[in-house]
Amino acid sequence: MAPTATTTTTAAEQQQHPRKAVGLAAHDASGHLSPIRIPRRSTGDDDVAIKVLYCGICHSDLHTIKNDWRNAIYPVVPGHEIAGVVTEVGKNVAGFAAGDRVGVGCMVNTCRACESCEEGAENYCARVVLTYNSRDRDGAVTRGGYSDLVVADARFVVRFPDALPLDVAAPLLCAGATVYAPMRRHGLGAPGSHVGVIGLGGLGHVAVKFARAFGAAKVTVISTSPGKREEALERLGADAFVLSTDAAEMKAAAGTMHGIVNTASAAASLHPYLALLKPHGKMILLGIPDKPLQVSAFALIGGGKTLAGSCMASISETQEMLDFAAEHGVAADVEVIGAGEVNAAMERLAKGDVRYRFVIDVGNTLKAD
Ligand SMILES: NC(=O)C1=CN([C@@H]2O[C@H](COP(=O)(O)OP(=O)(O)OC[C@H]3O[C@@H](n4cnc5c(N)ncnc54)[C@H](OP(=O)(O)O)[C@@H]3O)[C@@H](O)[C@H]2O)C=CC1
Ligand SMILES: O=C/C=C/c1ccc(O)c(O)c1
Ligand SMILES: [Zn+2]
Ligand SMILES: [Zn+2]
């Protein structure tokens, strides 16, 4: 597809970022994505340059381009499930070489000095620089993987095990890491446990697969979509399916779950879901609806329940997750699309109509003219 637009970058930024790449950008809250030329920095001493082959479409990409969170810095080039091949490394980079199969997830920089950074939990650094729609330490707005080239500090690059094909592995970099890290930390899906997964989308379907791989005794999908029942049980390996709009099904499942991973991209009240937990059960909030969620004290104190949140994953957790996924045959169910189909894919994602992650075939379909 032929790029037809250019960025409104400053001369200074173009000097600092002399490389030209092609991307897909949203220019306003319509969220419509169109081709754009973007500057990329030269490969610095600590950097890895990556030819992007695939990039997953996370619901956060959709929230951002639609300005749901009121923080969009247009033009937004989304994408933080980036899989590709190294083309060049800086002189200080020891761990990667040209030709390596690598990825970049949700973040590309942190302060490297705070307590979170020191303890390897850099996803909780207050100065974390996200892969797109964020300000990097040089002041430039970050642009993500809906683009043919990315240049990233090697500290934020992970390696794909050979067993993982890149198209089905790309979504692991956000969806996979985001569910794996808190499930491990909080013991959700531990052997013998009953885990619930709210929302059978990109994050949710991978959470089901990880729970199975961890050895959970029972995995229950809690969904608003009756059409996902059969797939959840037969294709994804869930043991049970609860339609959240069916009061009788919700009542029958009340008080049965040790833990719940909540990946819903929208919702009003947590109460019906919290009722599914056993006493001392935990709900991990991962979804980021644009409106505040309701929770009454009674829904938590009765039963001594825990409501926790989790954001992305550290780089070491992300690499551990990829290695675990390769060992246990966990990968995303994907619909691979061309760059020209991205707006239609976003419309379908908004309706929950994807099985279960769109992945853009960047390598074959997003090219400069
Ligand atoms: N915390 C973090 O670090 C991260 C957070 N996110 C956030 O997680 C959320 C999910 O992302 P992703 O999996 O990519 O999105 P998807 O759109 O793929 O899946 C979200 C699912 O949520 C369910 N859902 C949608 N609307 C409602 C509703 N009104 N009530 C209940 N359930 C609903 C649907 O599942 P069903 O049809 O089964 O009901 C839908 O498929 C997003 O808000 C995203 O921004 C994403 C990555 C990292
Ligand atoms: O999809 C991943 C989203 C990560 C994220 C979203 C919003 C925010 O403020 C973050 O720090 C991370
Ligand atoms: Zn994401
Ligand atoms: Zn820090």
XYZ file of N, CA and C in Angstrom, residues 153-301:
447
model
N 16.165 0.042 22.562
C 17.258 -0.317 23.454
C 17.197 -1.828 23.714
N 18.350 -2.481 23.649
C 18.399 -3.938 23.768
C 17.829 -4.446 25.088
N 17.837 -3.607 26.129
C 17.271 -4.029 27.425
C 15.790 -4.345 27.320
N 15.140 -3.782 26.303
C 13.696 -3.941 26.180
C 13.323 -4.851 25.000
N 14.306 -5.615 24.561
C 14.080 -6.550 23.456
C 14.123 -7.970 24.028
N 13.190 -8.804 23.611
C 13.178 -10.205 24.063
C 13.373 -11.132 22.864
N 13.713 -12.371 23.202
C 14.040 -13.342 22.158
C 12.925 -14.389 22.058
N 12.506 -14.697 20.820
C 11.513 -15.756 20.645
C 12.215 -17.107 20.570
N 11.802 -18.064 21.386
C 12.321 -19.423 21.240
C 11.984 -19.954 19.841
N 12.844 -20.822 19.324
C 12.660 -21.335 17.952
C 11.300 -21.996 17.753
N 10.761 -22.595 18.812
C 9.514 -23.360 18.666
C 8.292 -22.465 18.419
N 8.431 -21.166 18.630
C 7.257 -20.290 18.497
C 7.251 -19.568 17.146
N 6.301 -19.877 16.259
C 6.174 -19.104 15.014
C 5.826 -17.651 15.354
N 6.378 -16.715 14.595
C 6.256 -15.303 14.987
C 4.828 -14.764 14.917
N 4.016 -15.261 13.977
C 2.656 -14.692 13.880
C 1.824 -15.017 15.118
N 1.936 -16.237 15.623
C 1.130 -16.611 16.789
C 1.819 -16.251 18.109
N 3.092 -15.870 18.010
C 3.830 -15.494 19.232
C 3.773 -13.998 19.498
N 3.591 -13.197 18.445
C 3.585 -11.739 18.635
C 2.621 -11.311 19.755
N 1.383 -11.845 19.785
C 0.446 -11.394 20.833
C 0.888 -11.740 22.249
N 1.830 -12.649 22.366
C 2.290 -12.984 23.716
C 3.001 -11.794 24.360
N 3.493 -10.870 23.541
C 4.319 -9.781 24.092
C 3.527 -8.787 24.921
N 2.227 -8.638 24.621
C 1.395 -7.882 25.566
C 0.393 -8.830 26.215
N -0.487 -9.422 25.405
C -1.548 -10.261 25.993
C -0.957 -11.367 26.871
N 0.033 -12.056 26.352
C 0.621 -13.177 27.095
C 1.307 -12.728 28.367
N 2.150 -11.719 28.242
C 2.918 -11.252 29.401
C 1.997 -10.660 30.464
N 0.982 -9.941 30.018
C 0.080 -9.248 30.955
C -0.723 -10.227 31.803
N -1.073 -11.376 31.234
C -1.814 -12.356 32.048
C -0.855 -13.279 32.811
N 0.258 -13.635 32.183
C 1.175 -14.595 32.810
C 1.751 -14.051 34.118
N 2.196 -12.787 34.099
C 2.917 -12.258 35.267
C 2.048 -12.253 36.531
N 0.819 -11.694 36.489
C 0.036 -11.720 37.726
C -0.488 -13.103 38.082
N -0.740 -13.949 37.074
C -1.202 -15.302 37.408
C -0.129 -16.026 38.198
N 1.134 -15.874 37.777
C 2.249 -16.484 38.507
C 2.396 -15.864 39.896
N 2.375 -14.525 39.935
C 2.621 -13.814 41.195
C 1.567 -14.150 42.242
N 0.312 -14.268 41.795
C -0.777 -14.492 42.750
C -1.203 -15.957 42.818
N -0.524 -16.818 42.083
C -0.850 -18.243 42.127
C -2.169 -18.595 41.466
N -2.622 -17.777 40.542
C -3.882 -18.093 39.859
C -3.643 -19.194 38.834
N -4.473 -20.205 38.901
C -4.306 -21.337 37.995
C -3.314 -22.349 38.529
N -2.892 -22.181 39.785
C -1.967 -23.156 40.390
C -2.646 -24.523 40.416
N -1.830 -25.606 40.431
C -2.420 -26.947 40.441
C -3.485 -27.083 41.528
N -4.602 -27.642 41.152
C -5.687 -27.862 42.113
C -6.662 -26.707 42.228
N -6.345 -25.565 41.622
C -7.197 -24.392 41.831
C -8.256 -24.250 40.732
N -9.271 -23.477 41.065
C -10.317 -23.130 40.094
C -10.128 -21.665 39.727
N -9.826 -21.405 38.465
C -9.595 -20.027 38.029
C -10.677 -19.604 37.042
N -11.136 -18.375 37.211
C -12.101 -17.804 36.272
C -11.416 -16.779 35.392
N -11.848 -16.693 34.141
C -11.297 -15.705 33.209
C -12.460 -14.896 32.653
N -12.508 -13.613 33.009
C -13.574 -12.738 32.499
C -13.109 -12.110 31.194
N -13.919 -12.289 30.137
C -13.607 -11.682 28.837
C -12.778 -12.619 27.983
N -13.421 -13.208 26.968
C -12.673 -14.130 26.102
C -12.236 -13.383 24.843
N -11.206 -12.547 25.040
C -10.612 -11.813 23.927
C -9.140 -12.155 23.846
N -8.332 -11.164 23.438
C -6.896 -11.407 23.272
C -6.236 -11.857 24.563
N -6.428 -11.102 25.642
C -5.823 -11.489 26.921
C -6.481 -12.752 27.467
N -7.817 -12.770 27.420
C -8.553 -13.845 28.069
C -8.246 -15.222 27.506
N -8.154 -15.319 26.178
C -7.958 -16.670 25.623
C -6.576 -17.201 25.949
N -5.592 -16.287 26.073
C -4.241 -16.742 26.451
C -4.216 -17.103 27.938
N -5.013 -16.379 28.748
C -5.091 -16.715 30.177
C -5.640 -18.127 30.368
N -6.630 -18.489 29.562
C -7.175 -19.854 29.634
C -6.073 -20.870 29.337
N -5.289 -20.572 28.295
C -4.232 -21.528 27.908
C -3.145 -21.627 28.978
N -2.761 -20.473 29.564
C -1.742 -20.537 30.621
C -2.278 -21.277 31.852
N -3.540 -21.021 32.202
C -4.104 -21.706 33.379
C -4.052 -23.218 33.173
N -4.392 -23.645 31.961
C -4.320 -25.082 31.637
C -2.889 -25.584 31.805
N -1.946 -24.801 31.261
C -0.537 -25.229 31.293
C 0.011 -25.223 32.724
N -0.503 -24.334 33.589
C -0.037 -24.314 34.983
C -0.560 -25.524 35.764
N -1.619 -26.148 35.259
C -2.168 -27.314 35.953
C -3.393 -27.013 36.786
N -4.108 -25.941 36.449
C -5.348 -25.626 37.188
C -6.291 -26.821 37.137
N -7.017 -27.009 38.244
C -7.977 -28.117 38.269
C -9.198 -27.783 37.416
N -9.556 -26.499 37.396
C -10.750 -26.107 36.640
C -10.562 -24.684 36.112
N -10.890 -24.487 34.851
C -10.804 -23.154 34.229
C -12.198 -22.805 33.703
N -12.731 -21.690 34.190
C -14.070 -21.268 33.772
C -13.991 -19.927 33.055
N -14.573 -19.863 31.885
C -14.674 -18.602 31.149
C -15.974 -17.918 31.532
N -15.877 -16.624 31.831
C -17.068 -15.822 32.169
C -17.184 -14.770 31.066
N -18.234 -14.879 30.268
C -18.289 -14.123 29.017
C -19.659 -13.497 28.804
N -19.666 -12.404 28.050
C -20.943 -11.798 27.644
C -21.428 -12.367 26.305
N -20.625 -13.237 25.686
C -20.898 -13.678 24.310
C -21.289 -15.152 24.251
N -22.590 -15.429 24.090
C -23.016 -16.832 24.034
C -22.315 -17.607 22.918
N -21.972 -16.900 21.847
C -21.341 -17.566 20.703
C -19.943 -18.093 20.983
N -19.366 -17.714 22.112
C -18.009 -18.187 22.419
C -18.001 -19.461 23.281
N -19.216 -19.914 23.704
C -19.283 -21.057 24.630
C -18.581 -22.293 24.063
N -19.004 -22.675 22.848
C -18.497 -23.922 22.279
C -16.979 -23.851 22.061
N -16.539 -22.686 21.541
C -15.092 -22.535 21.275
C -14.291 -22.597 22.557
N -14.821 -21.961 23.597
C -14.101 -21.944 24.872
C -13.892 -23.362 25.378
N -14.949 -24.162 25.287
C -14.896 -25.507 25.845
C -14.145 -26.461 24.925
N -14.380 -26.330 23.626
C -13.833 -27.347 22.725
C -12.484 -26.982 22.146
N -12.273 -25.704 21.868
C -11.008 -25.349 21.224
C -9.958 -24.875 22.221
N -10.411 -24.103 23.207
C -9.424 -23.476 24.100
C -9.156 -24.293 25.357
N -9.968 -25.289 25.607
C -9.684 -26.182 26.735
C -10.249 -25.722 28.061
N -11.228 -24.796 28.035
C -11.881 -24.427 29.301
C -12.764 -25.589 29.752
N -12.987 -25.672 31.066
C -13.829 -26.733 31.619
C -15.278 -26.292 31.730
N -15.480 -24.993 31.864
C -16.841 -24.484 32.044
C -16.956 -23.104 31.434
N -18.180 -22.719 31.120
C -18.463 -21.427 30.501
C -19.669 -20.836 31.209
N -19.525 -19.631 31.715
C -20.633 -18.958 32.390
C -20.985 -17.717 31.590
N -22.241 -17.651 31.165
C -22.705 -16.459 30.450
C -23.079 -15.416 31.508
N -22.329 -14.319 31.520
C -22.478 -13.375 32.640
C -23.826 -12.664 32.647
N -24.511 -12.697 31.510
C -25.838 -12.063 31.460
C -26.950 -13.033 31.891
N -26.579 -14.249 32.209
C -27.568 -15.258 32.625
C -27.499 -15.422 34.143
N -28.521 -14.886 34.821
C -28.500 -14.852 36.291
C -28.389 -16.255 36.887
N -29.047 -17.216 36.260
C -29.024 -18.580 36.812
C -27.616 -19.184 36.710
N -26.962 -18.940 35.602
C -25.591 -19.476 35.442
C -24.638 -18.805 36.424
N -24.807 -17.496 36.605
C -23.932 -16.776 37.548
C -24.180 -17.266 38.983
N -25.434 -17.513 39.309
C -25.767 -17.972 40.664
C -25.160 -19.358 40.921
N -25.243 -20.202 39.919
C -24.718 -21.563 40.090
C -23.205 -21.565 40.296
N -22.528 -20.536 39.741
C -21.053 -20.491 39.853
C -20.588 -19.664 41.055
N -21.536 -19.068 41.800
C -21.154 -18.179 42.911
C -20.333 -18.930 43.962
N -19.300 -18.260 44.457
C -18.497 -18.802 45.564
C -17.640 -19.997 45.212
N -17.327 -20.191 43.929
C -16.599 -21.412 43.541
C -15.145 -21.176 43.113
N -14.739 -19.923 42.900
C -13.431 -19.695 42.250
C -12.374 -19.179 43.233
N -11.176 -19.774 43.137
C -10.069 -19.279 43.971
C -9.551 -17.939 43.457
N -9.569 -17.782 42.159
C -9.033 -16.553 41.577
C -9.702 -16.250 40.255
N -9.718 -14.972 39.918
C -10.313 -14.533 38.644
C -9.374 -13.536 37.980
N -9.135 -13.738 36.688
C -8.407 -12.770 35.876
C -9.454 -11.972 35.115
N -9.521 -10.676 35.373
C -10.563 -9.851 34.745
C -9.970 -9.060 33.584
N -10.298 -9.493 32.358
C -9.738 -8.846 31.167
C -10.787 -8.035 30.404
N -11.930 -7.785 31.004
C -12.993 -7.074 30.273
C -12.538 -5.661 29.911
N -12.748 -5.279 28.670
C -12.339 -3.949 28.205
C -13.364 -2.885 28.566
N -14.524 -3.321 29.025
C -15.571 -2.394 29.475
C -16.410 -3.147 30.492
N -16.977 -2.431 31.447
C -17.875 -3.039 32.435
C -18.271 -1.960 33.412
N -19.402 -2.128 34.032
C -19.853 -1.112 34.980
C -19.559 -1.548 36.413
N -20.082 -2.681 36.803
C -19.972 -3.101 38.198
C -19.172 -4.395 38.313
N -18.363 -4.472 39.361
C -17.609 -5.694 39.611
C -18.393 -6.672 40.479
N -19.506 -6.229 41.050
C -20.182 -7.043 42.069
C -20.594 -8.428 41.597
N -21.231 -8.551 40.420
C -21.625 -9.900 39.996
C -20.415 -10.826 39.858
N -19.278 -10.258 39.469
C -18.074 -11.071 39.270
C -17.409 -11.419 40.602
N -17.374 -10.452 41.523
C -16.746 -10.720 42.828
C -17.501 -11.824 43.568
N -18.809 -11.931 43.278
C -19.620 -12.968 43.937
C -19.197 -14.379 43.521
N -18.454 -14.474 42.427
C -18.023 -15.804 41.968
C -16.863 -16.350 42.799
N -16.179 -15.455 43.536
C -14.991 -15.880 44.297
C -15.373 -16.633 45.569
N -14.523 -17.592 45.916
C -14.597 -18.220 47.234
C -14.135 -17.216 48.287
N -14.380 -17.464 49.577
C -13.753 -16.647 50.614
C -12.235 -16.630 50.418
N -11.644 -15.495 50.614
C -10.206 -15.257 50.401
C -9.789 -15.318 48.939
N -10.771 -15.346 48.050
C -10.447 -15.370 46.627
C -9.903 -14.018 46.156
N -9.214 -14.068 45.013
C -8.580 -12.847 44.479
C -9.062 -12.556 43.070
N -9.362 -11.295 42.815
C -9.614 -10.885 41.428
C -8.484 -9.960 40.980
N -7.887 -10.301 39.837
C -6.824 -9.455 39.289
C -7.408 -8.662 38.126
N -7.383 -7.365 38.298
C -7.945 -6.466 37.292
C -6.877 -6.146 36.245
N -7.184 -6.502 35.001
C -6.255 -6.208 33.895
C -6.885 -5.269 32.869
N -8.159 -5.428 32.616
C -8.841 -4.570 31.651
C -8.831 -3.119 32.117
N -8.846 -2.212 31.137
C -8.772 -0.773 31.460
C -9.947 -0.052 30.791
N -11.166 -0.243 31.344
C -12.320 0.463 30.781
C -12.116 1.970 30.886
N -12.778 2.701 30.004
C -12.578 4.161 30.022
C -13.348 4.835 31.155
N -14.280 4.085 31.773
C -15.051 4.676 32.882
C -14.718 3.949 34.184
N -14.884 4.641 35.322
C -14.575 3.999 36.608
C -15.463 2.785 36.852
N -14.900 1.792 37.530
C -15.653 0.591 37.873
C -16.293 0.778 39.236
N -17.486 0.187 39.414
C -18.131 0.268 40.735
C -17.731 -0.922 41.584
N -17.416 -0.632 42.835
C -17.205 -1.714 43.792
C -17.619 -1.215 45.172
N -18.474 -1.990 45.830
C -18.866 -1.581 47.182
C -17.991 -2.341 48.165
N -17.784 -1.737 49.328
C -16.969 -2.388 50.364
C -17.528 -3.762 50.706
N -18.860 -3.871 50.736
C -19.470 -5.145 51.136
C -19.058 -6.293 50.204
N -18.861 -5.951 48.915
C -18.528 -7.009 47.945
C -17.156 -7.614 48.226
N -16.316 -6.876 48.955
C -14.970 -7.374 49.254
C -14.837 -7.888 50.688
N -15.427 -7.135 51.638
C -15.168 -7.520 53.041
C -15.870 -8.826 53.411
